[in-house]
XYZ file of C-alpha atoms in Angstrom:
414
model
C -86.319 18.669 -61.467
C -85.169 21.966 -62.772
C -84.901 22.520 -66.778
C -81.396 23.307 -67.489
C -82.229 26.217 -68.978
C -83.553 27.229 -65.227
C -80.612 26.135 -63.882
C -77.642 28.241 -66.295
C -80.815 31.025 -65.531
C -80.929 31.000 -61.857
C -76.312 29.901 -61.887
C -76.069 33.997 -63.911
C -78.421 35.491 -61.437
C -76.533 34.384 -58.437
C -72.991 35.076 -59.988
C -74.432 38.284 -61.412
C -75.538 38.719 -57.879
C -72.340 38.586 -55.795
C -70.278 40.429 -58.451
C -72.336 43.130 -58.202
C -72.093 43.053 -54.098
C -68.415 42.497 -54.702
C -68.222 45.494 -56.973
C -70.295 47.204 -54.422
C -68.238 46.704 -51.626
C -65.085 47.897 -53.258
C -66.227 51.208 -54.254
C -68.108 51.903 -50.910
C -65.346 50.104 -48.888
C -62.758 52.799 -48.574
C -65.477 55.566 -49.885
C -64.008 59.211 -49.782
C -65.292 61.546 -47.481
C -64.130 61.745 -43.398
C -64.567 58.649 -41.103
C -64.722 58.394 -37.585
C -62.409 55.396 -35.619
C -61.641 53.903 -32.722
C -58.718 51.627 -30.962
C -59.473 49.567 -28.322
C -57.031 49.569 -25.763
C -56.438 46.968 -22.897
C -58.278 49.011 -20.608
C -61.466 48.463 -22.515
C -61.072 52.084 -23.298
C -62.048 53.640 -26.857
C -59.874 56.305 -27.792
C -61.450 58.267 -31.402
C -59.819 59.765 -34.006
C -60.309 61.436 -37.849
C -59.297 60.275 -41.297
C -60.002 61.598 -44.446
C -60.506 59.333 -47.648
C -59.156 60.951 -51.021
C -58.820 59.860 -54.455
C -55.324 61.098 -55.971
C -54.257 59.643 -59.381
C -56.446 56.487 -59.116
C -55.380 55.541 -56.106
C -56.608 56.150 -52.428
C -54.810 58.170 -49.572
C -55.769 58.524 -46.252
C -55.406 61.509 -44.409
C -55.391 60.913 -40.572
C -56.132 64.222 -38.702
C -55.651 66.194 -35.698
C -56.286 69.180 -34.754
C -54.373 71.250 -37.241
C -52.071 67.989 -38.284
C -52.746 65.822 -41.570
C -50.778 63.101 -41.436
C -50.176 61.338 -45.134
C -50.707 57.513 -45.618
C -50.436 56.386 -49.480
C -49.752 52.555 -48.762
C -53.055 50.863 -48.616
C -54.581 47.432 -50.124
C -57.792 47.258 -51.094
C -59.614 44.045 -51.978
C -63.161 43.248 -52.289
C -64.428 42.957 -48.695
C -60.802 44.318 -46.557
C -58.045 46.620 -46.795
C -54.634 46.585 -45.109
C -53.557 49.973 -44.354
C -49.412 50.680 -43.589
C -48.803 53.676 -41.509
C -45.983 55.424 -42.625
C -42.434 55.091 -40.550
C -44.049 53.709 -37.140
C -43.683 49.880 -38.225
C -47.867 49.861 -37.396
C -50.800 48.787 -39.664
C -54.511 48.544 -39.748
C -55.972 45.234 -41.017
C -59.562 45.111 -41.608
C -62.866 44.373 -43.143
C -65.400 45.879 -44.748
C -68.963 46.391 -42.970
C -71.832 47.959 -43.722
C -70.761 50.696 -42.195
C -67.127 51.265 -42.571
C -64.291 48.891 -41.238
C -63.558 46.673 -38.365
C -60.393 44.886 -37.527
C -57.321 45.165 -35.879
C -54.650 47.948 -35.459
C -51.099 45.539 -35.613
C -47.852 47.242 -34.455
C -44.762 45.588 -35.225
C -42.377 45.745 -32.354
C -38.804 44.819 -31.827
C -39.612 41.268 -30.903
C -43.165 40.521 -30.735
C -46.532 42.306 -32.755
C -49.449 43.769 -30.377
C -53.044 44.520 -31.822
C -55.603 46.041 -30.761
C -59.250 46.811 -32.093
C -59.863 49.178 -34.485
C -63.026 50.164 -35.861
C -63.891 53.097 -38.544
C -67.517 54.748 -39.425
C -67.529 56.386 -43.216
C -69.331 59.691 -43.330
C -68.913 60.836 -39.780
C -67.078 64.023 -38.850
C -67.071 64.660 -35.338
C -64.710 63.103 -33.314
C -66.351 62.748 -28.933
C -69.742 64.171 -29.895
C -72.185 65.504 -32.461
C -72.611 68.417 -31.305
C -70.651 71.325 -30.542
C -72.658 73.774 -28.204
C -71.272 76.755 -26.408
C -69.928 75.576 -22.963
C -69.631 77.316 -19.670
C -66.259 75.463 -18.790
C -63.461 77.775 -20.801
C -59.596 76.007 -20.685
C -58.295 78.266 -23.319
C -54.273 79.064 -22.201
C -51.560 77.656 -20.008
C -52.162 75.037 -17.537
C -49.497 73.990 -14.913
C -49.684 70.000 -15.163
C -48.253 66.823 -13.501
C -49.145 63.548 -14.603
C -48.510 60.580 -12.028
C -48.541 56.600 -11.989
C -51.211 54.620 -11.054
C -48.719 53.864 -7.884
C -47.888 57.353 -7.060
C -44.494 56.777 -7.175
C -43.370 58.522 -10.843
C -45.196 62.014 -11.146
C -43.837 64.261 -15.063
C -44.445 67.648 -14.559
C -45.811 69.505 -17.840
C -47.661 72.645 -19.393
C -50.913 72.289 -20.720
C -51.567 74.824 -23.418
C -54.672 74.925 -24.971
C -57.529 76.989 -27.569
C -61.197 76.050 -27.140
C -63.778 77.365 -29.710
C -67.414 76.682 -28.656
C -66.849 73.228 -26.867
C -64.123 71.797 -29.350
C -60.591 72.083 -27.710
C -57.293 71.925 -29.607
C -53.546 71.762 -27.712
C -50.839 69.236 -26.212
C -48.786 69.366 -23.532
C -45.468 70.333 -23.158
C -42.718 67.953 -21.018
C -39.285 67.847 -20.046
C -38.539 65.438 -22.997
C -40.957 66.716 -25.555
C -44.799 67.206 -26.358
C -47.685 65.222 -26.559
C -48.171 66.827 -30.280
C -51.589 67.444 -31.770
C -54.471 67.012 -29.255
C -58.270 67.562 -30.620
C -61.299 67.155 -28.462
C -64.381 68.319 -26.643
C -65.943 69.439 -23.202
C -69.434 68.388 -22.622
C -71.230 68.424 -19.220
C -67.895 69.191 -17.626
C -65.884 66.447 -19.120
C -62.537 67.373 -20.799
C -62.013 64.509 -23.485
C -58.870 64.801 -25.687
C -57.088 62.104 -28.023
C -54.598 62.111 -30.316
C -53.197 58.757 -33.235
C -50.285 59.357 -35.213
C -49.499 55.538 -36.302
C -47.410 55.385 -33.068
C -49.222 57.259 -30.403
C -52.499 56.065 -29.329
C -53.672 58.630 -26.446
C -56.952 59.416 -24.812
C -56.760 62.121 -22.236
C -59.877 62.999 -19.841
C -60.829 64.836 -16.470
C -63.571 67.340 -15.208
C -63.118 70.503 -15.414
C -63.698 72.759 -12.094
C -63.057 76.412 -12.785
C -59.489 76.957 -12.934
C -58.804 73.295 -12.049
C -58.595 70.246 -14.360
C -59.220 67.319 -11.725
C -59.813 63.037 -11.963
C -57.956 63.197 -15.157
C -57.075 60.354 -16.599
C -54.434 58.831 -19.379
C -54.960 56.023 -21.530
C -51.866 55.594 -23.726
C -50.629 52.655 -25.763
C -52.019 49.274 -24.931
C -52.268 49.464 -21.290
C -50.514 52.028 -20.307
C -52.759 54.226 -17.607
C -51.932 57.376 -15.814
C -53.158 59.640 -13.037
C -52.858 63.867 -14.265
C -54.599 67.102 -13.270
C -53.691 70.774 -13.489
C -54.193 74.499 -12.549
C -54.924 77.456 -14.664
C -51.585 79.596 -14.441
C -50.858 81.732 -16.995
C -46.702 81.711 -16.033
C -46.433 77.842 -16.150
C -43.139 77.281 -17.575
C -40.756 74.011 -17.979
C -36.748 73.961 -16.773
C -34.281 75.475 -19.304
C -34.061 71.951 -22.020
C -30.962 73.379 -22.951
C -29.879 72.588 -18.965
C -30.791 69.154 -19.149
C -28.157 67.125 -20.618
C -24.375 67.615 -19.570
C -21.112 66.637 -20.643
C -19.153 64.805 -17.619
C -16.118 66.806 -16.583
C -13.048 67.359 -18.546
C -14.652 66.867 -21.876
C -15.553 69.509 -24.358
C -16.185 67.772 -27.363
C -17.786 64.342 -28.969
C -15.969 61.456 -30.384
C -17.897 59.068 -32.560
C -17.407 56.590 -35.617
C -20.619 55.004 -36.917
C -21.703 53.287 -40.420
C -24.139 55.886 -42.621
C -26.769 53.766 -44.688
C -24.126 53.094 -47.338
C -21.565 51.895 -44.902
C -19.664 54.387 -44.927
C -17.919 55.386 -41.704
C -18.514 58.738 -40.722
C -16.227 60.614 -37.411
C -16.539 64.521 -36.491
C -13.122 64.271 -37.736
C -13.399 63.531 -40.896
C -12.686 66.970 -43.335
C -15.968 67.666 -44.063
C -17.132 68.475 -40.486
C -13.946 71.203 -40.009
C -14.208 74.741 -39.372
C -18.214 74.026 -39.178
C -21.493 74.870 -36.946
C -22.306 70.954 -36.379
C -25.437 69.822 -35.669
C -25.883 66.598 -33.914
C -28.897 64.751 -34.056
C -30.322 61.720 -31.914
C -33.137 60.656 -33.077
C -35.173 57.023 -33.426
C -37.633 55.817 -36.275
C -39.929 54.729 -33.310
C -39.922 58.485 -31.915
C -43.119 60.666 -32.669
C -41.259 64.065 -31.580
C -37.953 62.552 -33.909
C -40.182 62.684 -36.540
C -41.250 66.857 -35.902
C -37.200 67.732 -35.532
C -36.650 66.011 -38.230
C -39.209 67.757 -40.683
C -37.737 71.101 -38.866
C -34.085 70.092 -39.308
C -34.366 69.327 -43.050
C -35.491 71.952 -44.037
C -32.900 73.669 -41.804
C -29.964 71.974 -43.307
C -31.293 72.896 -47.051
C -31.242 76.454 -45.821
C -27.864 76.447 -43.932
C -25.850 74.163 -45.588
C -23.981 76.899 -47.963
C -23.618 79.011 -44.910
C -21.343 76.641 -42.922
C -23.352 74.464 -41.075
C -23.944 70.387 -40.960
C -26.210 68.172 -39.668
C -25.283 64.249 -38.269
C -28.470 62.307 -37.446
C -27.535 59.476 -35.014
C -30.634 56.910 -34.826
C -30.567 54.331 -32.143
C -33.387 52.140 -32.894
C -35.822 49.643 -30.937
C -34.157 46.718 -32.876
C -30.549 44.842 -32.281
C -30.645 43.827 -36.007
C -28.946 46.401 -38.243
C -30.882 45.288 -41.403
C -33.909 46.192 -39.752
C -32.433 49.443 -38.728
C -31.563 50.496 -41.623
C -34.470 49.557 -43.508
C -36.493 51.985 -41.066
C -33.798 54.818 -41.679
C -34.454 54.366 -45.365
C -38.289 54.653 -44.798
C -37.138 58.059 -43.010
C -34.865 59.612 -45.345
C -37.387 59.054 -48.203
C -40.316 60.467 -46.039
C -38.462 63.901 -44.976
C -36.296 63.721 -48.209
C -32.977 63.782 -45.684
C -29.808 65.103 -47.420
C -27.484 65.211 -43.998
C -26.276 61.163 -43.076
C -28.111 59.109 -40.894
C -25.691 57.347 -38.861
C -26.680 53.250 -37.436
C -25.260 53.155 -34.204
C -26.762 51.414 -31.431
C -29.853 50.199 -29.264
C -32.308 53.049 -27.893
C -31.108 54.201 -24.720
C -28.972 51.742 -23.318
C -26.919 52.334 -26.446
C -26.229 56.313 -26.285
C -23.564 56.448 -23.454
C -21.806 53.631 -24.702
C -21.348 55.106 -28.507
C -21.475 58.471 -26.757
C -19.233 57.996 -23.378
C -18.375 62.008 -23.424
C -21.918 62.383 -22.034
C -22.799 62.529 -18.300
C -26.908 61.336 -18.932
C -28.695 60.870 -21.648
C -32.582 62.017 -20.679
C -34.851 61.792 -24.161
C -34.962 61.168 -27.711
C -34.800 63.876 -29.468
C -31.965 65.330 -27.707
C -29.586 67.964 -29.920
C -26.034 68.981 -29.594
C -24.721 72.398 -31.058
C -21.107 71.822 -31.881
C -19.125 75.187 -32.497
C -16.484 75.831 -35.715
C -13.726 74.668 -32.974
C -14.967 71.095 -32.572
C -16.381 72.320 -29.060
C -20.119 71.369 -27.697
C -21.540 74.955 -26.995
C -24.979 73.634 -25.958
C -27.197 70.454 -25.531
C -31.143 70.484 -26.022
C -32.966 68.083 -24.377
C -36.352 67.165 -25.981
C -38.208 69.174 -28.707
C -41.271 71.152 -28.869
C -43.332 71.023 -32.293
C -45.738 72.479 -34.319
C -48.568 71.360 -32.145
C -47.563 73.798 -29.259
C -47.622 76.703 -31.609
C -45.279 79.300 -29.866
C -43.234 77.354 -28.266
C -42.160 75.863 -32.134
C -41.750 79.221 -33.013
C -40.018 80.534 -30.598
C -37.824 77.417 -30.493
C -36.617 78.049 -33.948
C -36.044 82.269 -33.753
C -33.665 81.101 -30.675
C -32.246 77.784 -32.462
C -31.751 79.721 -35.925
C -30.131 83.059 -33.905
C -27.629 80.500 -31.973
C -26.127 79.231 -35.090
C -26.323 82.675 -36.528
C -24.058 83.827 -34.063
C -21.547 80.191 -34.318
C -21.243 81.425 -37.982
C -19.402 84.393 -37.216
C -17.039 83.405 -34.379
C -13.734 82.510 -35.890
């Protein structure tokens, strides 16, 4: 038998031992640098994405990135062999453990009535996102691409603008839509392969197809957990969507809203009430749940902080994916601390089905974001359908001279 002083010796090596592996793992766990990950979808299909590890005041962030797009995420729990990792406003969340190598685990979103996961895996110390390398390519998609993306069953087909910059084989874009844009896209070609994919905490999107000269062809859409979609497109330089500010109508005889909904303090809030008189009025819809919500709303703030003392106000109407109003609210919250919102977010009702019922001045309702330009007479002067962000470049900018020059010229008609 052992002496005990062999035993208490060999008991401090072997505690020694795993707090040392145990100290180990935590500071090479989350490690800073840039990672490489991947979601699993339903398919079977890996879809890759960036995020960069910082240190900032003791604590880590994450940066998850693409293309031009760093998107913040400071709410992370790190123990000594996982980390749970809450993306910010999209009710989602990576859960996972440390490997040798980086992470593996699940990526858990938090829907209205049930939770979905899906596998998630992340590599420390690995930059690239499809491929290694990044070689000069024959295959050249750099500009505007007349689109159509179509279900498996052929029976729904979106029409859209591609519009995309390609330096060497990496390729940055998004594509436009009817009810918005697909945001920040980042891949690669190689061999003739277009791959493209894009995570935001709600969005989980891997695009592919062959290119063929001034055709994209065989493409491919994996979005979500199963979702799957046919696409392709043509080189055309004039590619251009239907007027968004046609989209959305008013049914006949009306001219003007009528609304009464609770702001996050309860407070009932009308376009009647004095503070809305003899004002430009912006009206927002928007959802927590919405990616392209999200880019008008970042636009819109700072909008209202530069318009406010000029005449103008901005109601944000969020129907949510959620028939409880304490959840709703709670998810407002989340967004008006994000953005730092000063204009009131209204609770009113259930997505979609909701608007026309709160809303019954409105012939359709087609997307989320859709915006309403009220004039200093209480009348609607025009309804935008959709939004275009910063990923389509522009378009954004554009979208703003026009926006910014519309209530310009509200301001000065008495």
């Amino acid at each position: 038998m052992p002496s005990k002083t062999f035993r208490l010796f060999y008991t401090f090596i072997i505690i020694s031992t795993v707090l040392l592996s145990a100290c180990g793992k935590s500071e090479n766990g989350l490690s800073k640098g840039t990672w490489r990950a991947t979601i699993k979808n339903g398919a079977g299909t890996e879809v890759p994405f960036n995020f960069e590890v910082l240190d900032s005041a003791g604590k880590k962030v994450i940066y998850i990135l693409n293309a031009n797009d760093r998107l913040k995420v400071d709410d992370i729990t790190i123990t000594a062999d996982s980390a749970i990792i809450k993306l910010p406003l999209f009710d989602s969340e990576f859960r996972a453990a440390f490997t040798s190598d980086g992470l593996t685990g699940n990526w858990v979103r938090h829907l209205a009535d049930k939770d979905v996961s899906m596998e998630f895996n992340a590599e420390r110390d690995v930059s690239y996102r499809f491929f290694e390398e990044d070689p000069e390519t024959p295959e050249q998609i750099t500009g505007r691409w007349s689109s159509n993306f179509t279900s498996i069953d052929g029976k729904d087909t979106t029409l859209a603008v591609g519009e995309f910059t390609q330096h060497k084989s990496r390729v940055t874009g998004t594509f436009l839509t009817t009810t918005g844009d697909y945001r920040f896209l980042e891949g690669s070609i190689s061999q003739g392969k277009l791959f493209l994919s894009a995570f935001d905490g709600s969005n989980c999107m891997l695009f592919t197809g062959t290119v063929d000269g001034k055709n994209i062809l065989d493409g491919k859409l994996y979005s979500g957990i199963s979702s799957v979609k046919n696409w392709s497109a043509a080189k055309d330089d004039k590619a251009i969507l239907p007027d968004a500010y046609s989209l959305t109508t008013l049914k006949p005889g009306y001219s003007t809203l009528a609304f009464s909904f609770p702001n996050l303090d309860g407070k009932m809030v009308s376009l009647t009430d004095p503070v809305y008189k003899n004002k430009v009025v912006i009206i927002q819809f928007l959802g927590t749940w919405c990616p392209n919500c999200m880019d008008e709303t970042a636009f819109m703030t700072d909008f209202y902080k530069q318009y406010k003392d000029k005449g103008v106000e901005v109601i944000g109407l969020a129907f949510e994916r959620t028939s409880d109003p304490m959840k709703s609210k709670k998810s407002m919250e989340q967004l008006r601390k994000r953005f730092d919102i000063t204009y009131p977010l209204l609770v009113t009702g259930y997505t979609n089905k909701d608007v026309l019922k709160g809303i019954p001045a409105l012939q359709d309702f087609n997307a989320f974001p859709t915006t309403i330009i009220i004039d200093k007479k209480g009348n609607v002067n025009k309804i935008h359908t959709g939004f275009s962000g910063p990923g389509t470049g522009k378009y954004y900018t554009d979208f703003i001279k026009e926006f910014e020059t519309l209530v310009n010229h509200l301001l000065t008609v008495k």
